[in-house]
mmCIF file with all atom_site columns, C-alpha atoms in Angstrom:
data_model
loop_
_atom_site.group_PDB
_atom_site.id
_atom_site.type_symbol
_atom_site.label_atom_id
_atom_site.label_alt_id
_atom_site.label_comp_id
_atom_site.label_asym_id
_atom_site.label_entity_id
_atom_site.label_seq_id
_atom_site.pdbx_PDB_ins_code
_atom_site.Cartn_x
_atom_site.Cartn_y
_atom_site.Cartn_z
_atom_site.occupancy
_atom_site.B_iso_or_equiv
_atom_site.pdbx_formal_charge
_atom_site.auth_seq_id
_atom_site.auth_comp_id
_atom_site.auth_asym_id
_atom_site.auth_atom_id
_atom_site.pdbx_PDB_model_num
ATOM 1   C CA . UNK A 1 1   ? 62.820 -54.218 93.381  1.00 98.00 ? 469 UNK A CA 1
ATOM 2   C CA . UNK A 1 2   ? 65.926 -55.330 91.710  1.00 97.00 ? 470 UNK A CA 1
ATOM 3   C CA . UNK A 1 3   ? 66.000 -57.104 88.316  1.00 97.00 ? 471 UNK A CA 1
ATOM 4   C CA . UNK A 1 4   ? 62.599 -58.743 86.636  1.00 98.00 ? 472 UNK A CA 1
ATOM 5   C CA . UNK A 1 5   ? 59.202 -57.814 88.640  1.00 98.00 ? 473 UNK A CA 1
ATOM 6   C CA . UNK A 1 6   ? 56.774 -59.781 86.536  1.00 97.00 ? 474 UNK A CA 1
ATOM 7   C CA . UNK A 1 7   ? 53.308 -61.061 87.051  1.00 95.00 ? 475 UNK A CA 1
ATOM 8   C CA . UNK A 1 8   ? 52.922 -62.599 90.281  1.00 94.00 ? 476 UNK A CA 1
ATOM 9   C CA . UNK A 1 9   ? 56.033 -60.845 92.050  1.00 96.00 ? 477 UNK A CA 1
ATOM 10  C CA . UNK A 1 10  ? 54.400 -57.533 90.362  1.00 97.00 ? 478 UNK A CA 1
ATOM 11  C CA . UNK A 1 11  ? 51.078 -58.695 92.221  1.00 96.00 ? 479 UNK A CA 1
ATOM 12  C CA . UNK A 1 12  ? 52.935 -58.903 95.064  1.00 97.00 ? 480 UNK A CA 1
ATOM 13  C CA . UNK A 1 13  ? 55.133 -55.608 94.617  1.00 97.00 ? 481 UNK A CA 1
ATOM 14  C CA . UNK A 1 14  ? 51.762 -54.033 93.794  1.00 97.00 ? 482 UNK A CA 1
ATOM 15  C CA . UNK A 1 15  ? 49.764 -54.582 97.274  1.00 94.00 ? 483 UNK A CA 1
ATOM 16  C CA . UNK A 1 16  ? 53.241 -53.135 99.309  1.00 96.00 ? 484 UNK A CA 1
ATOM 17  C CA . UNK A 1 17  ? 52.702 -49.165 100.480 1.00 96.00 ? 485 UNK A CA 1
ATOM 18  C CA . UNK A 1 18  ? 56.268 -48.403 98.536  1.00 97.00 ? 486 UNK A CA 1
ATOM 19  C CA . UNK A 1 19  ? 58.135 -49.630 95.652  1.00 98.00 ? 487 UNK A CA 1
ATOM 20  C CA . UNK A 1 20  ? 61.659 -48.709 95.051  1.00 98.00 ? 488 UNK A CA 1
ATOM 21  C CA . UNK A 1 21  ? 63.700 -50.442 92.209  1.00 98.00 ? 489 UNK A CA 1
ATOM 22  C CA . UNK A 1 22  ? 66.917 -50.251 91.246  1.00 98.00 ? 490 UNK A CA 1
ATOM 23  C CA . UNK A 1 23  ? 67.806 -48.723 87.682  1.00 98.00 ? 491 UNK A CA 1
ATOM 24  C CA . UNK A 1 24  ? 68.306 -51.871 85.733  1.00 97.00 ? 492 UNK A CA 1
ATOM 25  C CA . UNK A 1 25  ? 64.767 -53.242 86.973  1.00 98.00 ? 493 UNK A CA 1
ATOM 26  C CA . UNK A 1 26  ? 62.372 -54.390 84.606  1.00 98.00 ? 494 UNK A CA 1
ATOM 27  C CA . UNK A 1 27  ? 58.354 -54.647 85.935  1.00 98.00 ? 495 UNK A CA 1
ATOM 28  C CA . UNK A 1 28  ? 55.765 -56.151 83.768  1.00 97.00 ? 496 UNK A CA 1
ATOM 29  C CA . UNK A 1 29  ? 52.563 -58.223 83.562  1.00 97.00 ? 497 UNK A CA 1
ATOM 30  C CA . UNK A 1 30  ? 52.888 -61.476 80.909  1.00 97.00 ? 498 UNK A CA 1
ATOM 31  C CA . UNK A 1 31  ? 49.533 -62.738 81.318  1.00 96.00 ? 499 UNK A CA 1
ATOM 32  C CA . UNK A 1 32  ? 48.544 -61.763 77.763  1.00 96.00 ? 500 UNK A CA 1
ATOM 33  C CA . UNK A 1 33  ? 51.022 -64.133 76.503  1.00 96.00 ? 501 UNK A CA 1
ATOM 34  C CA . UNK A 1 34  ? 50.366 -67.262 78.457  1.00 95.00 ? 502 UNK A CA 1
ATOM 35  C CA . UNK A 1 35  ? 46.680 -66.859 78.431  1.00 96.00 ? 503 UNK A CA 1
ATOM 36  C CA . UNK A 1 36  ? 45.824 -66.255 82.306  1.00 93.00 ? 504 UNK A CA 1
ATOM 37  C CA . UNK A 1 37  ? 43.202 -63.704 83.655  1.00 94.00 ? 505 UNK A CA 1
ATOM 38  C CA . UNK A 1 38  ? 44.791 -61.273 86.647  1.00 90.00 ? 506 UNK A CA 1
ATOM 39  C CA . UNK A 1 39  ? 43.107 -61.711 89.224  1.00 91.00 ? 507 UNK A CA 1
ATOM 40  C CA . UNK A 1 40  ? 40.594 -58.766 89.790  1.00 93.00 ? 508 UNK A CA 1
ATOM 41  C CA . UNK A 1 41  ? 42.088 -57.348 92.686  1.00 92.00 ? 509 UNK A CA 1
ATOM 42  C CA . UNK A 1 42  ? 45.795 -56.883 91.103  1.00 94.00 ? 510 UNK A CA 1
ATOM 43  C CA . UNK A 1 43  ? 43.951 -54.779 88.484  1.00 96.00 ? 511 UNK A CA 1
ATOM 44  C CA . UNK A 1 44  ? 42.331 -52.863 90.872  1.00 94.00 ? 512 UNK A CA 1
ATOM 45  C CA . UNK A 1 45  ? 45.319 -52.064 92.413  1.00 94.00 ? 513 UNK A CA 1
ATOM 46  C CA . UNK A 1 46  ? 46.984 -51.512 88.945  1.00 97.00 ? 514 UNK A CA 1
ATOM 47  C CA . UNK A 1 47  ? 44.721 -49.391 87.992  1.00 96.00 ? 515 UNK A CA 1
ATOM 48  C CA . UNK A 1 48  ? 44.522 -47.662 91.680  1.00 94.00 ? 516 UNK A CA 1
ATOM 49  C CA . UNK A 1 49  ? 48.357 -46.840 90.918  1.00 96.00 ? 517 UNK A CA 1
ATOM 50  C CA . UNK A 1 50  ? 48.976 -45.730 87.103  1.00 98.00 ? 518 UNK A CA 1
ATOM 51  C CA . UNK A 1 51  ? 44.962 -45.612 85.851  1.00 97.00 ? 519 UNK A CA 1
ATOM 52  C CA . UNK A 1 52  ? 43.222 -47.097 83.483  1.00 97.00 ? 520 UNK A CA 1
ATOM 53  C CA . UNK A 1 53  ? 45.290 -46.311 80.200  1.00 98.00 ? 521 UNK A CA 1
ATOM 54  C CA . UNK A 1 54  ? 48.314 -47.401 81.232  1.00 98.00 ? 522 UNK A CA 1
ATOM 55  C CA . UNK A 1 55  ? 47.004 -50.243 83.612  1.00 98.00 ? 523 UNK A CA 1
ATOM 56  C CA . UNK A 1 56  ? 45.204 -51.297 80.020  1.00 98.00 ? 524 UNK A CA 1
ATOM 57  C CA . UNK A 1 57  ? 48.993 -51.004 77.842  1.00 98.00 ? 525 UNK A CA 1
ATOM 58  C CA . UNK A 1 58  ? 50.517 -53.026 80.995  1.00 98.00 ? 526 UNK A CA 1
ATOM 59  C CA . UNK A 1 59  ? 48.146 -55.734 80.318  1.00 98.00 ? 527 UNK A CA 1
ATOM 60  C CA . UNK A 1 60  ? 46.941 -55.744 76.920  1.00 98.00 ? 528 UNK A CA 1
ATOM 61  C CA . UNK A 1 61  ? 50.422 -55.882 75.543  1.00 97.00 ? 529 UNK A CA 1
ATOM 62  C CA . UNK A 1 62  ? 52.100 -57.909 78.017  1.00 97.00 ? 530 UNK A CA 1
ATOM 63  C CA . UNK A 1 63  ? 55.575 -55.718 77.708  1.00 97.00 ? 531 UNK A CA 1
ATOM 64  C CA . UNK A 1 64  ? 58.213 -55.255 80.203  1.00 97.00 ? 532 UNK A CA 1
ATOM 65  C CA . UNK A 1 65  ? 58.397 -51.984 81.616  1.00 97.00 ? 533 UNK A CA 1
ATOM 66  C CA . UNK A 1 66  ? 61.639 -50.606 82.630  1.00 98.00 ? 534 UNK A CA 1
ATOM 67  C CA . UNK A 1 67  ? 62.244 -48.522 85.807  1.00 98.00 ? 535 UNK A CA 1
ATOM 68  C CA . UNK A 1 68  ? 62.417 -45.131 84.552  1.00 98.00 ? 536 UNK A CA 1
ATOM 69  C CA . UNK A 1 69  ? 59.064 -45.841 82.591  1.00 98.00 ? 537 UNK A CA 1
ATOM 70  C CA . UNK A 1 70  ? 57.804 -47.204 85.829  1.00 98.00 ? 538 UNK A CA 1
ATOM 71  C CA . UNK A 1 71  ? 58.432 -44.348 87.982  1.00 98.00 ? 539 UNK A CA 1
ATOM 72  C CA . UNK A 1 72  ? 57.349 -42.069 85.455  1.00 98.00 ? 540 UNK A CA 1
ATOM 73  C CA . UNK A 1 73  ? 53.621 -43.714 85.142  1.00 98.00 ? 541 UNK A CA 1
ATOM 74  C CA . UNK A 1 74  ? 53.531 -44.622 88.865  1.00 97.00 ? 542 UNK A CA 1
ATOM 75  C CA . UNK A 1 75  ? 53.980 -48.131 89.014  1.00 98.00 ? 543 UNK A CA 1
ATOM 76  C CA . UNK A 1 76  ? 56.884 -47.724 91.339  1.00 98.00 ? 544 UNK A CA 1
ATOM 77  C CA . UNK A 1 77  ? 57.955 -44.461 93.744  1.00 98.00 ? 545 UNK A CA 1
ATOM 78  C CA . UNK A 1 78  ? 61.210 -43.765 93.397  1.00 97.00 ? 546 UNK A CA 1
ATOM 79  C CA . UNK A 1 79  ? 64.070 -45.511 91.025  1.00 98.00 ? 547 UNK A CA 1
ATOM 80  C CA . UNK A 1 80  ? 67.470 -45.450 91.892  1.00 98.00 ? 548 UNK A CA 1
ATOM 81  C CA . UNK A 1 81  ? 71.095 -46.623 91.068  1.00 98.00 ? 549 UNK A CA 1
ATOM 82  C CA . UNK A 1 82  ? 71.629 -50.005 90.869  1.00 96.00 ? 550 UNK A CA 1
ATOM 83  C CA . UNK A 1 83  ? 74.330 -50.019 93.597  1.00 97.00 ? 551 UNK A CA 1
ATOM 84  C CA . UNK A 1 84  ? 72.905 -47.442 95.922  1.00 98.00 ? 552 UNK A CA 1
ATOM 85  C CA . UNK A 1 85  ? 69.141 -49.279 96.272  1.00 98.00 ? 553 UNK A CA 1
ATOM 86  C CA . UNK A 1 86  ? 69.997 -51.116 99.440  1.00 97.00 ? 554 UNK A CA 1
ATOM 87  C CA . UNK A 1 87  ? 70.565 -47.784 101.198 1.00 98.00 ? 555 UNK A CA 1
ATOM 88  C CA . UNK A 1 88  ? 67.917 -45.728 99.526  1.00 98.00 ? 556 UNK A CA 1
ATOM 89  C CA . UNK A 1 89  ? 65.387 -48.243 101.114 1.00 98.00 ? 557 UNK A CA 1
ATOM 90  C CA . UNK A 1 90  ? 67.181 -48.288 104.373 1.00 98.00 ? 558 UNK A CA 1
ATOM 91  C CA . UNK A 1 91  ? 67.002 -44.289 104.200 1.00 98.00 ? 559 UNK A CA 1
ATOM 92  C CA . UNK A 1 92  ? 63.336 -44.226 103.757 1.00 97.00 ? 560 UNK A CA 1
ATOM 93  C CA . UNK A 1 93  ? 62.960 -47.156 106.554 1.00 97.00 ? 561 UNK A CA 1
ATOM 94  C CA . UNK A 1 94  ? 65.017 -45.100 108.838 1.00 97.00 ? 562 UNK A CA 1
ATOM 95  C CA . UNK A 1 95  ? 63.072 -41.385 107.786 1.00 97.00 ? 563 UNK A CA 1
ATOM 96  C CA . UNK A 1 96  ? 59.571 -43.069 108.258 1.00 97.00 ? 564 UNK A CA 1
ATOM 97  C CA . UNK A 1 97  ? 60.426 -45.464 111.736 1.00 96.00 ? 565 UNK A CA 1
ATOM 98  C CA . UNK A 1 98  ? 61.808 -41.494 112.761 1.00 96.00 ? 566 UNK A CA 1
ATOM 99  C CA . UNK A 1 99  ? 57.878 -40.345 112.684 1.00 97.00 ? 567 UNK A CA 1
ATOM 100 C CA . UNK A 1 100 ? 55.356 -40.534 115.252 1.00 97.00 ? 568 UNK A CA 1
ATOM 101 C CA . UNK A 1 101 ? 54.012 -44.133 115.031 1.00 97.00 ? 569 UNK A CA 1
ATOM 102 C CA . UNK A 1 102 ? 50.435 -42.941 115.671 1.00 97.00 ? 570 UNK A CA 1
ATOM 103 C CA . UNK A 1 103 ? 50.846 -41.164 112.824 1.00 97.00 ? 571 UNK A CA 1
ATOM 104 C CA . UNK A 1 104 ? 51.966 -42.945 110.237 1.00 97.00 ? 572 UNK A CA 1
ATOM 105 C CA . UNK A 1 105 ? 49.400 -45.653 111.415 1.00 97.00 ? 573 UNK A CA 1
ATOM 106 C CA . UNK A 1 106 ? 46.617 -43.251 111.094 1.00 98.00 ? 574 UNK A CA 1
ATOM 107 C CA . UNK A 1 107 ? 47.824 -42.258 107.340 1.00 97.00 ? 575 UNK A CA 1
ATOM 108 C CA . UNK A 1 108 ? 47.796 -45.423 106.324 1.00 97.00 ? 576 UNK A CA 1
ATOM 109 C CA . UNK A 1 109 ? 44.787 -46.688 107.722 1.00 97.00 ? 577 UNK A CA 1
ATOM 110 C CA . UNK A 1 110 ? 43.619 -43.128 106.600 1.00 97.00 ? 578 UNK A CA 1
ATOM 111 C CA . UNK A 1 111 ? 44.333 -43.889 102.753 1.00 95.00 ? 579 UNK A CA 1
ATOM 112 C CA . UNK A 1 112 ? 43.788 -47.401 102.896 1.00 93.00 ? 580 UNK A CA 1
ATOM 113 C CA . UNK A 1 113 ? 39.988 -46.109 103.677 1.00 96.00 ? 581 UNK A CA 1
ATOM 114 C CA . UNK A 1 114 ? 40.021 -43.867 100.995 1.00 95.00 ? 582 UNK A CA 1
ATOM 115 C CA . UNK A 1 115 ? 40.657 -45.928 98.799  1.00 89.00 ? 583 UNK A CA 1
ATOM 116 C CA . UNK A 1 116 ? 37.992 -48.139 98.893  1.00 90.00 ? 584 UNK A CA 1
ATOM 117 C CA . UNK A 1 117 ? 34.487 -47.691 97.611  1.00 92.00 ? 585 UNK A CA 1
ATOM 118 C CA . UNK A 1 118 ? 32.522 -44.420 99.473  1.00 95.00 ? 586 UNK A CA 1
ATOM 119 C CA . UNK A 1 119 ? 30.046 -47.254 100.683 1.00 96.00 ? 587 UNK A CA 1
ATOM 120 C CA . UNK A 1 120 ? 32.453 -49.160 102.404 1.00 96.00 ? 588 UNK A CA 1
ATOM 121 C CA . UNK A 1 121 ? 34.908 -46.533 103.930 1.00 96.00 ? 589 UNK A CA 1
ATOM 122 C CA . UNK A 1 122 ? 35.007 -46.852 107.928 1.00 97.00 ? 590 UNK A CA 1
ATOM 123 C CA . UNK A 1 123 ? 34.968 -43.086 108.668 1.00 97.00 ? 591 UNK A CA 1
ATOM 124 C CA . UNK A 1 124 ? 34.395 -44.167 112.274 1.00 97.00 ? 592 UNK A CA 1
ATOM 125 C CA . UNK A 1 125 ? 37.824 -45.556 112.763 1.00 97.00 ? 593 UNK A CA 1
ATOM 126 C CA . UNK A 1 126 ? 39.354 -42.877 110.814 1.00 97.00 ? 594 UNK A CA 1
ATOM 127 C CA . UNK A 1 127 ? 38.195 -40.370 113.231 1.00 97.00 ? 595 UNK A CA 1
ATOM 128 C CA . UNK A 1 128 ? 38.555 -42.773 116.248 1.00 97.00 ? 596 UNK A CA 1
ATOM 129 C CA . UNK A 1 129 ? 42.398 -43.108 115.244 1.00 97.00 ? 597 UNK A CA 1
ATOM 130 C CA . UNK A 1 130 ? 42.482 -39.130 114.614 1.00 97.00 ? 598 UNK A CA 1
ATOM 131 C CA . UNK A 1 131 ? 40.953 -38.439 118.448 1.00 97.00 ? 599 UNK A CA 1
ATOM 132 C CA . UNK A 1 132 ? 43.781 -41.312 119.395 1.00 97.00 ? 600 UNK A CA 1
ATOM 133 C CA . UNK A 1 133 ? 46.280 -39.157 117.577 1.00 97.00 ? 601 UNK A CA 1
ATOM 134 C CA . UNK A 1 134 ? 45.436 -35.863 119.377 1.00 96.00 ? 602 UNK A CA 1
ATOM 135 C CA . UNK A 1 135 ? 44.778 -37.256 122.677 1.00 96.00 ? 603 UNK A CA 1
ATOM 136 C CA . UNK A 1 136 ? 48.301 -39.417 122.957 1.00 97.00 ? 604 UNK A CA 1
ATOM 137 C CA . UNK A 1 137 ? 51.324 -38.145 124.940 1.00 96.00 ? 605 UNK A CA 1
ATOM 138 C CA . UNK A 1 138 ? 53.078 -38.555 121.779 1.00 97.00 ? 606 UNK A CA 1
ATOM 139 C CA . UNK A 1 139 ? 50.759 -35.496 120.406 1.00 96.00 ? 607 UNK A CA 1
ATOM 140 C CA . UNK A 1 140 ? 52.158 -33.756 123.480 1.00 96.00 ? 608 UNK A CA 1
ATOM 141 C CA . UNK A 1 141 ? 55.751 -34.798 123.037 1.00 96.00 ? 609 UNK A CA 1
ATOM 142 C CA . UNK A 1 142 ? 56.352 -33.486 119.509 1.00 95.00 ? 610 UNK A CA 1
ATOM 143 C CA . UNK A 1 143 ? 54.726 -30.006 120.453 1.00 96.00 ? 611 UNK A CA 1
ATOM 144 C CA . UNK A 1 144 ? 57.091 -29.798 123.335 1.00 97.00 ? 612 UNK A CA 1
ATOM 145 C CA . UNK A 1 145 ? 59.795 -31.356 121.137 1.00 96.00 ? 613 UNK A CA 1
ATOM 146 C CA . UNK A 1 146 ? 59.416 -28.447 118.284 1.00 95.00 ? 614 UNK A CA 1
ATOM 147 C CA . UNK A 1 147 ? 59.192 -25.790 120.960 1.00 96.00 ? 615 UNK A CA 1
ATOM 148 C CA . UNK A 1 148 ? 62.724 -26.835 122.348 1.00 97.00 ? 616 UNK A CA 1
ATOM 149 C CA . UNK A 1 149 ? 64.234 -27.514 118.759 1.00 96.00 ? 617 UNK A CA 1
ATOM 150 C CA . UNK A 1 150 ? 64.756 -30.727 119.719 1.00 95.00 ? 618 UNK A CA 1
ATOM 151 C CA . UNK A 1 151 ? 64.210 -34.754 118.177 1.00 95.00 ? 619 UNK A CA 1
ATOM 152 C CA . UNK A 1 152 ? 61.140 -35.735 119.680 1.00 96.00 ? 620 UNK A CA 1
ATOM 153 C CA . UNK A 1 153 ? 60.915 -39.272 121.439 1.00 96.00 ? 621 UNK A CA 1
ATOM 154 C CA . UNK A 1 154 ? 57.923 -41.206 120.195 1.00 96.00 ? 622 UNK A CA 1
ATOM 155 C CA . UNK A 1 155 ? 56.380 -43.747 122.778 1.00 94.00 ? 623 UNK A CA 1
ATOM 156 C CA . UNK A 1 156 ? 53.764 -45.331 120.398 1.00 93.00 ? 624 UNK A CA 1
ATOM 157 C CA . UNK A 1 157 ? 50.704 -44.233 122.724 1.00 94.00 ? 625 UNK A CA 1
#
């Protein structure tokens, strides 16, 4: 995020798994002062992120919200400087694409899951992709990896 976040590039911001913004961002919500209702599930997912007393300050008052306020109530992960955002983001790209791809698929669809309502979680293909996880030759590769102090060599399977 660089610069003004607001409304529906917030929304938008809002349903990504990261946010990083650069110092001089500003994030906010207007809604309150042009008389529009956000839609349900961008509150959900406002309130998922920062809870209900902030999610209610966001919107009630309809104020921007710089960066370092943002990071501090959750809106956003990680703020950095201005200048060095482009490779912060590429740094985080590069540390996460460096993980075992079964992985990282399994956290996500592992919080995505958890996330919803206890009725509706699919526990089945949370354990399905667990059982995937430990069964894969890429489960196998970064035990063998670790035992020979070496960068393991994910194959996605």
């Amino acid at each position: 995020i660089r610069g003004f976040c607001l409304g529906g590039g917030l929304a938008i911001a809002m349903g990504t798994d990261l946010r990083i913004a650069a110092r001089d961002s500003q994030v906010g919500i207007p809604a309150a002062r042009l008389s529009i209702a956000y839609a349900p599930e961008s509150v959900r997912r406002l309130i998922d992120l920062v809870g209900p007393a902030h999610a209610r300050m966001i919107l009630y008052t309809a104020k921007r919200i710089d960066a370092a306020e943002a990071e501090r109530i959750g809106l956003i992960n990680k703020m950095v400087a201005d200048e060095e955002l482009n490779e912060a983001v590429l740094e985080i790209a590069r540390t996460i694409a460096d993980n075992a791809p079964l992985s990282v698929t399994a956290s996500k669809l592992t919080i995505s899951e958890m996330l919803r309502d206890e009725s509706k979680r699919d526990m089945d293909a949370i354990r399905r992709m667990m059982d995937v996880c430990f069964n894969s030759a890429d489960y196998k590769e970064g035990r063998t990896a670790f035992m020979e102090k070496r960068a393991p060599r994910w194959q996605g399977r």
